[in-house]
């Protein structure tokens, strides 16, 4: 990844990701964009053509940085921006199958578009957004994207079913989860989960999942393929 705030990306070496790195499941290099600046002020931005507020990141600096970083093994270029297409679990799966990803973190009003147009002559460029709100820069988005991608790599999660069965893998939200004790502050765990009847438990979980998705994310239900719901689902 390339950023003017490399230390913002330090959390990538913590917890699950840190463990994946030390186990050799992935490699991660953070570059300081200012290493490619040309002037004593190490300027990375300039005012926008056409006027308007904010600053745009200059093409020369980014061009040289990406020439160097994209050299070597084939890579896909990911550019976090609120103007990107939505980053989804499906895209996380796609990214997790790539040999190498390069992240270009913009700040200010964005990177001169020609940097991405030029890079697209050589590699696949994805401008992606992590949601409908505006962050100050791409770094926090990169943390989210990398975490979503790395947990899908073989061997990273202790139990591969965690990735196979989590929210979105079937297009629905996960329902509620419970652990011991059976009653806590007067609130009981639903009886069915202690019944030992796994057909009944699966049905109950599926129903809670459908119910929650209907309430919180009706757009996800609309987007399901026609054959995704069976008769029991539709009866709910
Ligand atoms: Cl990917 N970047 C920035 N800067 N802001 C965002 C975003 C990305 N996604 C939502 N807001």
PDB file of C-alpha atoms and ligand atoms in Angstrom:
ATOM      1  CA  UNK A   1       0.000   0.000   0.000  1.00  0.00           C
ATOM      2  CA  UNK A   2       0.986   3.580  -0.648  1.00  0.00           C
ATOM      3  CA  UNK A   3      -0.047   6.375   1.717  1.00  0.00           C
ATOM      4  CA  UNK A   4       1.146   9.732   3.065  1.00  0.00           C
ATOM      5  CA  UNK A   5       0.307   8.412   6.560  1.00  0.00           C
ATOM      6  CA  UNK A   6       1.991   4.982   6.686  1.00  0.00           C
ATOM      7  CA  UNK A   7       1.549   4.769  10.481  1.00  0.00           C
ATOM      8  CA  UNK A   8      -2.233   4.840   9.980  1.00  0.00           C
ATOM      9  CA  UNK A   9      -1.833   1.363   8.528  1.00  0.00           C
ATOM     10  CA  UNK A  10       0.110  -0.049  11.497  1.00  0.00           C
ATOM     11  CA  UNK A  11      -2.980  -1.873  12.862  1.00  0.00           C
ATOM     12  CA  UNK A  12      -2.657  -4.239   9.892  1.00  0.00           C
ATOM     13  CA  UNK A  13       0.104  -5.956  11.874  1.00  0.00           C
ATOM     14  CA  UNK A  14      -2.135  -6.583  14.913  1.00  0.00           C
ATOM     15  CA  UNK A  15      -4.305  -9.527  15.916  1.00  0.00           C
ATOM     16  CA  UNK A  16      -5.595 -11.836  13.187  1.00  0.00           C
ATOM     17  CA  UNK A  17      -3.714 -10.046  10.399  1.00  0.00           C
ATOM     18  CA  UNK A  18      -0.477  -9.870  12.368  1.00  0.00           C
ATOM     19  CA  UNK A  19      -0.697 -13.596  13.046  1.00  0.00           C
ATOM     20  CA  UNK A  20      -1.333 -14.323   9.360  1.00  0.00           C
ATOM     21  CA  UNK A  21       1.770 -12.295   8.466  1.00  0.00           C
ATOM     22  CA  UNK A  22       4.034 -13.965  11.027  1.00  0.00           C
ATOM     23  CA  UNK A  23       2.785 -17.375   9.851  1.00  0.00           C
ATOM     24  CA  UNK A  24       3.816 -16.447   6.302  1.00  0.00           C
ATOM     25  CA  UNK A  25       0.264 -16.557   4.890  1.00  0.00           C
ATOM     26  CA  UNK A  26       0.677 -13.100   3.411  1.00  0.00           C
ATOM     27  CA  UNK A  27       3.185 -10.302   2.965  1.00  0.00           C
ATOM     28  CA  UNK A  28       2.466  -6.656   3.473  1.00  0.00           C
ATOM     29  CA  UNK A  29       4.533  -3.600   2.557  1.00  0.00           C
ATOM     30  CA  UNK A  30       3.584  -0.029   3.412  1.00  0.00           C
ATOM     31  CA  UNK A  31       5.198   2.738   1.328  1.00  0.00           C
ATOM     32  CA  UNK A  32       5.363   6.441   2.183  1.00  0.00           C
ATOM     33  CA  UNK A  33       4.191   8.380  -0.883  1.00  0.00           C
ATOM     34  CA  UNK A  34       6.534  11.238   0.038  1.00  0.00           C
ATOM     35  CA  UNK A  35       9.493   9.043  -0.901  1.00  0.00           C
ATOM     36  CA  UNK A  36       8.537   9.829  -4.521  1.00  0.00           C
ATOM     37  CA  UNK A  37       8.203  13.616  -4.153  1.00  0.00           C
ATOM     38  CA  UNK A  38      10.463  15.781  -6.300  1.00  0.00           C
ATOM     39  CA  UNK A  39      10.787  19.009  -4.289  1.00  0.00           C
ATOM     40  CA  UNK A  40      12.167  20.091  -0.915  1.00  0.00           C
ATOM     41  CA  UNK A  41       8.644  20.712   0.376  1.00  0.00           C
ATOM     42  CA  UNK A  42       7.648  17.156  -0.518  1.00  0.00           C
ATOM     43  CA  UNK A  43       4.383  18.507  -1.946  1.00  0.00           C
ATOM     44  CA  UNK A  44       1.839  15.859  -2.871  1.00  0.00           C
ATOM     45  CA  UNK A  45      -1.153  18.078  -3.707  1.00  0.00           C
ATOM     46  CA  UNK A  46      -2.142  21.120  -5.722  1.00  0.00           C
ATOM     47  CA  UNK A  47      -5.305  23.158  -6.381  1.00  0.00           C
ATOM     48  CA  UNK A  48      -7.924  21.670  -8.697  1.00  0.00           C
ATOM     49  CA  UNK A  49      -8.334  22.677 -12.358  1.00  0.00           C
ATOM     50  CA  UNK A  50     -11.747  24.267 -12.733  1.00  0.00           C
ATOM     51  CA  UNK A  51     -11.646  25.674  -9.223  1.00  0.00           C
ATOM     52  CA  UNK A  52     -13.476  24.557  -6.134  1.00  0.00           C
ATOM     53  CA  UNK A  53     -12.522  23.708  -2.580  1.00  0.00           C
ATOM     54  CA  UNK A  54      -9.842  21.295  -1.483  1.00  0.00           C
ATOM     55  CA  UNK A  55      -6.704  19.987  -3.103  1.00  0.00           C
ATOM     56  CA  UNK A  56      -5.988  17.225  -5.608  1.00  0.00           C
ATOM     57  CA  UNK A  57      -3.080  14.817  -5.330  1.00  0.00           C
ATOM     58  CA  UNK A  58      -0.512  15.517  -8.048  1.00  0.00           C
ATOM     59  CA  UNK A  59      -0.047  13.011 -10.852  1.00  0.00           C
ATOM     60  CA  UNK A  60       3.776  13.072 -11.094  1.00  0.00           C
ATOM     61  CA  UNK A  61       4.322  11.833  -7.547  1.00  0.00           C
ATOM     62  CA  UNK A  62       1.673   9.111  -7.750  1.00  0.00           C
ATOM     63  CA  UNK A  63       2.813   8.132 -11.259  1.00  0.00           C
ATOM     64  CA  UNK A  64       6.390   7.487 -10.120  1.00  0.00           C
ATOM     65  CA  UNK A  65       5.236   5.695  -6.961  1.00  0.00           C
ATOM     66  CA  UNK A  66       2.940   3.354  -8.889  1.00  0.00           C
ATOM     67  CA  UNK A  67       5.559   2.715 -11.601  1.00  0.00           C
ATOM     68  CA  UNK A  68       7.838   1.375  -8.870  1.00  0.00           C
ATOM     69  CA  UNK A  69       5.278  -0.440  -6.751  1.00  0.00           C
ATOM     70  CA  UNK A  70       3.415  -2.022  -9.690  1.00  0.00           C
ATOM     71  CA  UNK A  71       6.703  -3.270 -11.200  1.00  0.00           C
ATOM     72  CA  UNK A  72       7.359  -6.914 -10.396  1.00  0.00           C
ATOM     73  CA  UNK A  73       4.698  -9.608  -9.988  1.00  0.00           C
ATOM     74  CA  UNK A  74       1.318  -8.850 -11.598  1.00  0.00           C
ATOM     75  CA  UNK A  75      -1.014  -6.919  -9.297  1.00  0.00           C
ATOM     76  CA  UNK A  76      -4.476  -5.432  -9.167  1.00  0.00           C
ATOM     77  CA  UNK A  77      -4.706  -1.768  -8.119  1.00  0.00           C
ATOM     78  CA  UNK A  78      -7.334  -0.889  -5.500  1.00  0.00           C
ATOM     79  CA  UNK A  79      -8.171   2.765  -4.909  1.00  0.00           C
ATOM     80  CA  UNK A  80     -10.466   3.517  -1.958  1.00  0.00           C
ATOM     81  CA  UNK A  81     -12.728   6.474  -2.670  1.00  0.00           C
ATOM     82  CA  UNK A  82     -16.270   7.446  -1.652  1.00  0.00           C
ATOM     83  CA  UNK A  83     -16.873   7.786  -5.420  1.00  0.00           C
ATOM     84  CA  UNK A  84     -16.027   4.102  -6.006  1.00  0.00           C
ATOM     85  CA  UNK A  85     -18.309   1.142  -6.589  1.00  0.00           C
ATOM     86  CA  UNK A  86     -19.457  -0.590  -3.391  1.00  0.00           C
ATOM     87  CA  UNK A  87     -16.987  -2.958  -1.753  1.00  0.00           C
ATOM     88  CA  UNK A  88     -18.962  -6.132  -1.055  1.00  0.00           C
ATOM     89  CA  UNK A  89     -18.308  -9.664   0.217  1.00  0.00           C
ATOM     90  CA  UNK A  90     -18.309 -10.795  -3.439  1.00  0.00           C
ATOM     91  CA  UNK A  91     -15.507  -8.331  -4.219  1.00  0.00           C
ATOM     92  CA  UNK A  92     -13.649  -9.425  -1.056  1.00  0.00           C
ATOM     93  CA  UNK A  93     -13.762 -13.009  -2.437  1.00  0.00           C
ATOM     94  CA  UNK A  94     -12.465 -11.817  -5.802  1.00  0.00           C
ATOM     95  CA  UNK A  95      -9.610  -9.896  -4.168  1.00  0.00           C
ATOM     96  CA  UNK A  96      -8.740 -12.896  -1.970  1.00  0.00           C
ATOM     97  CA  UNK A  97      -8.022 -14.911  -5.146  1.00  0.00           C
ATOM     98  CA  UNK A  98      -5.459 -12.355  -6.421  1.00  0.00           C
ATOM     99  CA  UNK A  99      -1.717 -12.999  -6.167  1.00  0.00           C
ATOM    100  CA  UNK A 100      -1.039  -9.353  -5.266  1.00  0.00           C
ATOM    101  CA  UNK A 101      -3.061  -6.240  -4.431  1.00  0.00           C
ATOM    102  CA  UNK A 102      -1.704  -2.694  -4.414  1.00  0.00           C
ATOM    103  CA  UNK A 103      -3.681  -0.084  -2.472  1.00  0.00           C
ATOM    104  CA  UNK A 104      -3.335   3.612  -3.326  1.00  0.00           C
ATOM    105  CA  UNK A 105      -4.611   5.752  -0.460  1.00  0.00           C
ATOM    106  CA  UNK A 106      -5.717   9.203  -1.530  1.00  0.00           C
ATOM    107  CA  UNK A 107      -6.307  12.165   0.766  1.00  0.00           C
ATOM    108  CA  UNK A 108      -7.738  15.618   0.057  1.00  0.00           C
ATOM    109  CA  UNK A 109     -10.249  15.673  -2.808  1.00  0.00           C
ATOM    110  CA  UNK A 110      -8.685  12.640  -4.460  1.00  0.00           C
ATOM    111  CA  UNK A 111      -5.917  11.667  -6.870  1.00  0.00           C
ATOM    112  CA  UNK A 112      -5.579  13.264 -10.336  1.00  0.00           C
ATOM    113  CA  UNK A 113      -7.755  10.969 -12.491  1.00  0.00           C
ATOM    114  CA  UNK A 114      -4.989  10.512 -15.064  1.00  0.00           C
ATOM    115  CA  UNK A 115      -2.970   8.494 -12.541  1.00  0.00           C
ATOM    116  CA  UNK A 116      -5.705   5.842 -12.490  1.00  0.00           C
ATOM    117  CA  UNK A 117      -6.362   6.099 -16.235  1.00  0.00           C
ATOM    118  CA  UNK A 118      -2.656   5.565 -16.881  1.00  0.00           C
ATOM    119  CA  UNK A 119      -2.396   2.639 -14.439  1.00  0.00           C
ATOM    120  CA  UNK A 120      -5.441   1.047 -16.127  1.00  0.00           C
ATOM    121  CA  UNK A 121      -3.326   0.734 -19.303  1.00  0.00           C
ATOM    122  CA  UNK A 122      -1.265  -1.899 -17.453  1.00  0.00           C
ATOM    123  CA  UNK A 123      -3.324  -3.352 -14.599  1.00  0.00           C
ATOM    124  CA  UNK A 124      -6.913  -3.771 -13.449  1.00  0.00           C
ATOM    125  CA  UNK A 125      -7.920  -0.714 -11.403  1.00  0.00           C
ATOM    126  CA  UNK A 126     -10.799  -0.865  -8.913  1.00  0.00           C
ATOM    127  CA  UNK A 127     -12.091   2.338  -7.335  1.00  0.00           C
ATOM    128  CA  UNK A 128     -14.110   1.098  -4.353  1.00  0.00           C
ATOM    129  CA  UNK A 129     -16.159   2.660  -1.566  1.00  0.00           C
ATOM    130  CA  UNK A 130     -16.811   1.037   1.812  1.00  0.00           C
ATOM    131  CA  UNK A 131     -20.116   2.837   2.384  1.00  0.00           C
ATOM    132  CA  UNK A 132     -22.188   5.946   1.867  1.00  0.00           C
ATOM    133  CA  UNK A 133     -20.308   8.363   4.084  1.00  0.00           C
ATOM    134  CA  UNK A 134     -17.098  10.326   3.608  1.00  0.00           C
ATOM    135  CA  UNK A 135     -13.793   9.552   5.329  1.00  0.00           C
ATOM    136  CA  UNK A 136     -10.840  11.927   5.371  1.00  0.00           C
ATOM    137  CA  UNK A 137      -8.639   9.519   3.434  1.00  0.00           C
ATOM    138  CA  UNK A 138      -8.406   6.003   2.077  1.00  0.00           C
ATOM    139  CA  UNK A 139      -6.367   4.518   4.955  1.00  0.00           C
ATOM    140  CA  UNK A 140      -9.242   3.475   7.211  1.00  0.00           C
ATOM    141  CA  UNK A 141     -11.035   2.013   4.198  1.00  0.00           C
ATOM    142  CA  UNK A 142      -7.915  -0.017   3.400  1.00  0.00           C
ATOM    143  CA  UNK A 143      -7.919  -1.426   6.945  1.00  0.00           C
ATOM    144  CA  UNK A 144     -11.510  -2.575   6.436  1.00  0.00           C
ATOM    145  CA  UNK A 145     -10.921  -3.990   2.949  1.00  0.00           C
ATOM    146  CA  UNK A 146      -7.730  -5.838   3.875  1.00  0.00           C
ATOM    147  CA  UNK A 147      -9.354  -7.378   6.945  1.00  0.00           C
ATOM    148  CA  UNK A 148     -12.317  -8.587   4.875  1.00  0.00           C
ATOM    149  CA  UNK A 149      -9.984 -10.084   2.252  1.00  0.00           C
ATOM    150  CA  UNK A 150      -7.365 -11.659   4.523  1.00  0.00           C
ATOM    151  CA  UNK A 151      -9.852 -13.584   6.673  1.00  0.00           C
ATOM    152  CA  UNK A 152     -10.879 -15.400   3.454  1.00  0.00           C
ATOM    153  CA  UNK A 153      -7.341 -16.652   2.746  1.00  0.00           C
ATOM    154  CA  UNK A 154      -6.882 -20.370   3.372  1.00  0.00           C
ATOM    155  CA  UNK A 155      -5.516 -21.053   6.861  1.00  0.00           C
ATOM    156  CA  UNK A 156      -6.186 -17.594   8.336  1.00  0.00           C
ATOM    157  CA  UNK A 157      -9.355 -18.484  10.262  1.00  0.00           C
ATOM    158  CA  UNK A 158      -9.150 -21.382  12.694  1.00  0.00           C
ATOM    159  CA  UNK A 159     -12.421 -22.834  11.435  1.00  0.00           C
ATOM    160  CA  UNK A 160     -13.050 -22.391   7.675  1.00  0.00           C
ATOM    161  CA  UNK A 161     -16.811 -22.679   8.347  1.00  0.00           C
ATOM    162  CA  UNK A 162     -16.616 -19.224   9.980  1.00  0.00           C
ATOM    163  CA  UNK A 163     -16.005 -17.698   6.543  1.00  0.00           C
ATOM    164  CA  UNK A 164     -18.327 -20.080   4.704  1.00  0.00           C
ATOM    165  CA  UNK A 165     -21.324 -19.424   6.939  1.00  0.00           C
ATOM    166  CA  UNK A 166     -21.065 -15.777   7.976  1.00  0.00           C
ATOM    167  CA  UNK A 167     -23.369 -12.892   7.054  1.00  0.00           C
ATOM    168  CA  UNK A 168     -23.597 -12.302   3.283  1.00  0.00           C
ATOM    169  CA  UNK A 169     -22.254 -15.680   2.181  1.00  0.00           C
ATOM    170  CA  UNK A 170     -25.888 -16.677   1.551  1.00  0.00           C
ATOM    171  CA  UNK A 171     -26.989 -13.097   0.878  1.00  0.00           C
ATOM    172  CA  UNK A 172     -28.677 -12.762   4.296  1.00  0.00           C
ATOM    173  CA  UNK A 173     -27.711 -11.233   7.642  1.00  0.00           C
ATOM    174  CA  UNK A 174     -26.724 -13.617  10.414  1.00  0.00           C
ATOM    175  CA  UNK A 175     -29.266 -14.093  13.184  1.00  0.00           C
ATOM    176  CA  UNK A 176     -28.524 -13.729  16.926  1.00  0.00           C
ATOM    177  CA  UNK A 177     -25.941 -15.918  18.719  1.00  0.00           C
ATOM    178  CA  UNK A 178     -25.859 -17.137  22.345  1.00  0.00           C
ATOM    179  CA  UNK A 179     -23.460 -18.839  24.729  1.00  0.00           C
ATOM    180  CA  UNK A 180     -23.564 -19.845  28.422  1.00  0.00           C
ATOM    181  CA  UNK A 181     -25.178 -19.186  30.868  1.00  0.00           C
ATOM    182  CA  UNK A 182     -28.650 -20.422  29.980  1.00  0.00           C
ATOM    183  CA  UNK A 183     -30.262 -17.471  31.810  1.00  0.00           C
ATOM    184  CA  UNK A 184     -28.463 -14.144  32.198  1.00  0.00           C
ATOM    185  CA  UNK A 185     -30.024 -11.081  33.871  1.00  0.00           C
ATOM    186  CA  UNK A 186     -33.372 -12.766  33.516  1.00  0.00           C
ATOM    187  CA  UNK A 187     -32.915 -13.314  29.770  1.00  0.00           C
ATOM    188  CA  UNK A 188     -33.064 -16.936  28.596  1.00  0.00           C
ATOM    189  CA  UNK A 189     -31.399 -18.572  25.596  1.00  0.00           C
ATOM    190  CA  UNK A 190     -34.120 -19.707  23.128  1.00  0.00           C
ATOM    191  CA  UNK A 191     -35.136 -23.294  24.040  1.00  0.00           C
ATOM    192  CA  UNK A 192     -34.747 -24.619  20.517  1.00  0.00           C
ATOM    193  CA  UNK A 193     -30.974 -23.995  20.603  1.00  0.00           C
ATOM    194  CA  UNK A 194     -30.683 -26.421  23.543  1.00  0.00           C
ATOM    195  CA  UNK A 195     -33.016 -29.023  22.026  1.00  0.00           C
ATOM    196  CA  UNK A 196     -30.317 -30.972  20.216  1.00  0.00           C
ATOM    197  CA  UNK A 197     -32.652 -31.195  17.202  1.00  0.00           C
ATOM    198  CA  UNK A 198     -30.409 -29.939  14.420  1.00  0.00           C
ATOM    199  CA  UNK A 199     -33.071 -29.809  11.705  1.00  0.00           C
ATOM    200  CA  UNK A 200     -35.158 -27.630  14.019  1.00  0.00           C
ATOM    201  CA  UNK A 201     -32.144 -25.483  14.945  1.00  0.00           C
ATOM    202  CA  UNK A 202     -31.244 -24.921  11.269  1.00  0.00           C
ATOM    203  CA  UNK A 203     -34.852 -23.938  10.514  1.00  0.00           C
ATOM    204  CA  UNK A 204     -34.950 -21.556  13.502  1.00  0.00           C
ATOM    205  CA  UNK A 205     -31.657 -19.921  12.509  1.00  0.00           C
ATOM    206  CA  UNK A 206     -32.792 -19.531   8.926  1.00  0.00           C
ATOM    207  CA  UNK A 207     -36.030 -17.866  10.106  1.00  0.00           C
ATOM    208  CA  UNK A 208     -34.213 -15.429  12.411  1.00  0.00           C
ATOM    209  CA  UNK A 209     -31.837 -14.637   9.577  1.00  0.00           C
ATOM    210  CA  UNK A 210     -34.716 -13.911   7.164  1.00  0.00           C
ATOM    211  CA  UNK A 211     -36.574 -11.887   9.775  1.00  0.00           C
ATOM    212  CA  UNK A 212     -33.552  -9.729  10.604  1.00  0.00           C
ATOM    213  CA  UNK A 213     -32.709  -9.186   6.943  1.00  0.00           C
ATOM    214  CA  UNK A 214     -36.309  -8.194   6.229  1.00  0.00           C
ATOM    215  CA  UNK A 215     -36.237  -5.608   9.016  1.00  0.00           C
ATOM    216  CA  UNK A 216     -32.754  -4.199   8.666  1.00  0.00           C
ATOM    217  CA  UNK A 217     -31.783  -4.741   5.031  1.00  0.00           C
ATOM    218  CA  UNK A 218     -34.836  -5.299   2.815  1.00  0.00           C
ATOM    219  CA  UNK A 219     -32.613  -4.397  -0.151  1.00  0.00           C
ATOM    220  CA  UNK A 220     -30.704  -7.668   0.383  1.00  0.00           C
ATOM    221  CA  UNK A 221     -33.901  -9.738   0.149  1.00  0.00           C
ATOM    222  CA  UNK A 222     -34.837  -7.944  -3.081  1.00  0.00           C
ATOM    223  CA  UNK A 223     -31.433  -8.797  -4.530  1.00  0.00           C
ATOM    224  CA  UNK A 224     -31.603 -12.567  -3.839  1.00  0.00           C
ATOM    225  CA  UNK A 225     -31.769 -14.821  -6.908  1.00  0.00           C
ATOM    226  CA  UNK A 226     -35.267 -16.225  -7.597  1.00  0.00           C
ATOM    227  CA  UNK A 227     -34.388 -19.713  -6.308  1.00  0.00           C
ATOM    228  CA  UNK A 228     -32.695 -18.549  -3.085  1.00  0.00           C
ATOM    229  CA  UNK A 229     -35.830 -18.877  -0.959  1.00  0.00           C
ATOM    230  CA  UNK A 230     -37.632 -22.205  -0.520  1.00  0.00           C
ATOM    231  CA  UNK A 231     -41.288 -22.699   0.415  1.00  0.00           C
ATOM    232  CA  UNK A 232     -40.589 -22.763   4.148  1.00  0.00           C
ATOM    233  CA  UNK A 233     -38.684 -19.460   3.806  1.00  0.00           C
ATOM    234  CA  UNK A 234     -41.559 -17.830   1.949  1.00  0.00           C
ATOM    235  CA  UNK A 235     -44.058 -19.053   4.550  1.00  0.00           C
ATOM    236  CA  UNK A 236     -42.371 -16.795   7.110  1.00  0.00           C
TER     237      UNK A 236
HETATM  238 CL1  LIG B   1     -13.095   3.850   0.233  1.00  0.00          CL
HETATM  239  N1  LIG B   1     -12.523   6.318   0.984  1.00  0.00           N
HETATM  240  C1  LIG B   1     -12.855   7.488   1.538  1.00  0.00           C
HETATM  241  N2  LIG B   1     -11.939   8.437   1.584  1.00  0.00           N
HETATM  242  N3  LIG B   1     -14.038   7.743   2.052  1.00  0.00           N
HETATM  243  C2  LIG B   1     -14.924   6.753   1.986  1.00  0.00           C
HETATM  244  C3  LIG B   1     -14.665   5.522   1.433  1.00  0.00           C
HETATM  245  C4  LIG B   1     -13.442   5.328   0.922  1.00  0.00           C
HETATM  246  N4  LIG B   1     -15.757   4.757   1.514  1.00  0.00           N
HETATM  247  C5  LIG B   1     -16.653   5.490   2.107  1.00  0.00           C
HETATM  248  N5  LIG B   1     -16.174   6.698   2.405  1.00  0.00           N
END
